[in-house]
């Protein structure tokens, strides 16, 4: 059966010291609690190694927010998937809408990044989602299908190692959440598309997270939907106090 996952995306927030403090707060908040989902924090590159160290002995998995499309070498400023894996991190967010928007990331690049992540044993958390105009013009399903095409270049075995996050761009950091019905419609659409591309078993085993202004107050209703397997959380992941209620939404 597919995993339930609550993953934080810290984005470009937290200094090294703040990141270690946040990770320690979360570790303490989780200590001795029975939790019904996997918990992940994806941090700025600068913090990944220290956060991986700080959460040792806890259930928290650690990830980065991006990786290079290249293996190694003369790519100043880039961070490779093998470097991320060398810290003990197990996850990497790929194709976040902010990377697509501000760094022009497209399918050709994301296919390379997926291959790097998988070759280095990282679990990609691959983001898809439409912008406001695409929602309003009712073209969002074809947009999402177009983004999924990057994942569909993978073998069924490699696809099975990926987590998907549906993040409607109009809901990210805006306080506007997709209604649980809007989110479920897209999650079910993505799962049906995976079943068509691979098969029903692969589709049933794929974790599809929702992201976009998810918080403690709306997580229970979102997570109650049959095709929503957890959340990718931005703003509410920046404090243990606001992240914990989302984790605890999995009863
Ligand atoms: P948000 O961000 O929870 O702050 O809307 C989600 C994301 O971009 O991953």
XYZ file of C-alpha atoms in Angstrom, residues 143-227:
85
model
C -1.122 21.119 -18.137
C -0.669 18.525 -15.392
C -0.556 15.689 -17.912
C 2.184 17.615 -19.738
C 4.195 17.930 -16.519
C 3.657 14.247 -15.695
C 5.250 13.401 -19.063
C 8.678 13.941 -17.443
C 7.906 11.155 -14.949
C 6.480 8.959 -17.686
C 9.929 8.663 -19.247
C 10.850 6.458 -16.261
C 10.556 2.691 -16.109
C 7.732 1.430 -13.907
C 10.358 0.410 -11.359
C 11.867 3.898 -11.161
C 8.480 5.603 -11.313
C 7.530 3.528 -8.281
C 10.320 5.215 -6.307
C 8.821 8.698 -6.835
C 6.360 10.694 -4.774
C 4.108 13.212 -6.546
C 2.952 16.519 -5.102
C -0.017 18.287 -6.672
C 0.403 21.966 -5.903
C -1.994 24.353 -7.625
C 0.206 27.424 -8.038
C -2.672 29.768 -7.185
C -2.877 28.134 -3.755
C 0.821 28.323 -2.837
C 1.556 30.816 -0.092
C -1.655 32.694 -0.903
C -3.870 31.380 1.870
C -6.187 30.118 -0.891
C -6.459 26.345 -0.522
C -7.979 24.193 -3.196
C -11.192 22.800 -1.766
C -10.883 19.155 -0.839
C -13.151 18.367 -3.820
C -10.962 20.355 -6.239
C -7.834 18.664 -4.904
C -9.382 15.189 -4.958
C -10.512 15.673 -8.559
C -6.922 16.307 -9.665
C -5.425 13.560 -7.471
C -7.894 11.035 -8.910
C -7.092 12.308 -12.402
C -3.351 11.856 -11.811
C -3.862 8.355 -10.415
C -6.010 7.343 -13.401
C -3.348 8.724 -15.732
C -0.650 6.657 -13.966
C -2.833 3.540 -14.253
C -3.193 4.148 -17.958
C 0.518 4.775 -18.440
C 1.778 1.879 -16.277
C -0.897 -0.168 -14.552
C -3.336 -0.072 -11.637
C -0.873 -1.553 -9.139
C 1.686 1.165 -9.860
C -1.064 3.795 -9.586
C -2.381 2.379 -6.314
C 1.129 2.354 -4.830
C 1.980 5.969 -5.726
C 1.797 8.558 -2.944
C 0.247 11.796 -4.206
C 0.605 14.733 -1.790
C -1.363 17.969 -1.832
C 0.416 21.293 -1.418
C -0.777 24.881 -1.294
C -1.740 26.646 1.944
C -2.220 23.321 3.709
C -2.393 23.796 7.476
C -3.678 22.156 10.620
C -7.186 23.499 10.087
C -7.715 22.116 6.572
C -5.437 19.044 6.612
C -8.011 16.651 8.140
C -10.532 17.311 5.382
C -7.920 17.164 2.614
C -6.380 13.958 3.971
C -9.815 12.338 4.250
C -10.034 12.283 0.431
C -9.370 8.843 -1.028
C -6.577 9.914 -3.391
